[in-house]
Coordinates of C-alpha atoms in Angstrom, one line a residue:
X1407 CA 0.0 0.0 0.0
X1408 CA 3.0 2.4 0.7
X1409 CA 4.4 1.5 -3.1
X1410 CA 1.1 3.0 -4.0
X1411 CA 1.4 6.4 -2.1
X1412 CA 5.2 7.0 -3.0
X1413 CA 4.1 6.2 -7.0
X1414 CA 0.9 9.1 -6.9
X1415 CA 2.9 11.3 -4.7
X1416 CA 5.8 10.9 -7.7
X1417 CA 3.2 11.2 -10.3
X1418 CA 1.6 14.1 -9.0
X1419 CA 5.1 16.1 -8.1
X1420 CA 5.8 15.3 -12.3
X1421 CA 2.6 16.9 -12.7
X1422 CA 2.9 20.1 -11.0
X1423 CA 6.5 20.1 -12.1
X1424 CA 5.0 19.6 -15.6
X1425 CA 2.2 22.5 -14.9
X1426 CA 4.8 25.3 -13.3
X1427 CA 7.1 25.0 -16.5
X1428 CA 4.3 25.4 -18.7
X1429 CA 2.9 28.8 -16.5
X1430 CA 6.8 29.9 -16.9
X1431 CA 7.0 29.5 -20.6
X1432 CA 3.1 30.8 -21.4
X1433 CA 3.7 34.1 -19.1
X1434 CA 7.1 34.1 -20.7
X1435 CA 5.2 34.4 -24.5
X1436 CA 2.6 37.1 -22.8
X1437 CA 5.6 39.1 -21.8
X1438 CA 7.4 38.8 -25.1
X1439 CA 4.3 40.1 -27.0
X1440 CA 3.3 42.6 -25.0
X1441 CA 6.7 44.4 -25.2
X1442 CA 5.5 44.1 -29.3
X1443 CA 2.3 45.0 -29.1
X1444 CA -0.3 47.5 -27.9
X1445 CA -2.7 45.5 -27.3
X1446 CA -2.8 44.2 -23.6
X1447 CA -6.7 43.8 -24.2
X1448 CA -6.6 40.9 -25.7
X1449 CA -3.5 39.4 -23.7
X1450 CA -5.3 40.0 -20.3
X1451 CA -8.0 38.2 -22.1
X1452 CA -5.8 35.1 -22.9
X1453 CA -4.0 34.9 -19.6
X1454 CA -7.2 34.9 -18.1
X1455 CA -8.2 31.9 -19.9
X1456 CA -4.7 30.4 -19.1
X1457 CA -5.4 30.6 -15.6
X1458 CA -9.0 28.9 -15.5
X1459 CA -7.7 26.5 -17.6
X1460 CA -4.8 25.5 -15.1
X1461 CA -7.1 26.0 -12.1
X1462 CA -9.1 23.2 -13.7
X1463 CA -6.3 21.1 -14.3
X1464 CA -4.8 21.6 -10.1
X1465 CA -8.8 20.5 -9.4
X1466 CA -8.5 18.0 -11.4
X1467 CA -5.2 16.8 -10.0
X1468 CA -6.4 16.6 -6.6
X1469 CA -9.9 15.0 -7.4
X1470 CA -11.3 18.1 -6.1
X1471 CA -14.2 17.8 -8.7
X1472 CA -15.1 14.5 -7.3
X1473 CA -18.3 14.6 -5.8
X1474 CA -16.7 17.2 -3.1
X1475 CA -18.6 20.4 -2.4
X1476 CA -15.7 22.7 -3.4
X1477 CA -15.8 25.9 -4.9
X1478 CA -13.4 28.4 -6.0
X1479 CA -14.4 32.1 -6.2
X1480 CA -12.8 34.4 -8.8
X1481 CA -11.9 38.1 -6.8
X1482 CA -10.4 41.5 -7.6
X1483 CA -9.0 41.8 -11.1
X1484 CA -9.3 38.0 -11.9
X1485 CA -12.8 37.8 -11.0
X1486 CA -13.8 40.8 -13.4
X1487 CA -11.4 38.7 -16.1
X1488 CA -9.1 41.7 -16.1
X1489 CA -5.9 39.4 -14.9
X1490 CA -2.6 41.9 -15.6
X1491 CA 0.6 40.2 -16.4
X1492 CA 2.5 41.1 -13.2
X1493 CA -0.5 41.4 -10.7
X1494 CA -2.2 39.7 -8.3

């Protein structure tokens, strides 16, 4: 049963490991455009989508979607889907 634990507890430390490279290299892109563009509309648009999107993946990770009575409650900027680069 231990052999069990240490093999999730491995899988899920490749998972976040997996998720923090991919929030490096996606807020990496934002930056790069926005020092090319104008238009930081569209990219506070995207990284809010980004950041649902990995919130569903972490609750889906955990099994926090599983018949639990969780809930996660958008506030401030990210809540109005106005989610700035190097905010919050």
């Amino acid at each position: 049963a231990n052999t069990g634990f240490k093999d999730r507890k491995f899988l899920m430390n490749r998972q976040v490991c997996a998720l923090r490279e991919e929030v490096k290299r996606f807020r990496e892109s934002l930056r790069d455009r926005l020092a090319r563009t104008a238009r930081s509309l569209t990219l506070t648009g995207e990284l809010t989508t980004f950041t649902d999107t990995l919130l569903q993946k972490l609750f889906r990770m955990h099994h926090l979607h599983e018949g639990r009575n969780v809930a996660l409650l958008a506030l401030g900027s990210y809540g109005r889907q106005e989610l700035q680069l190097f905010s919050d």
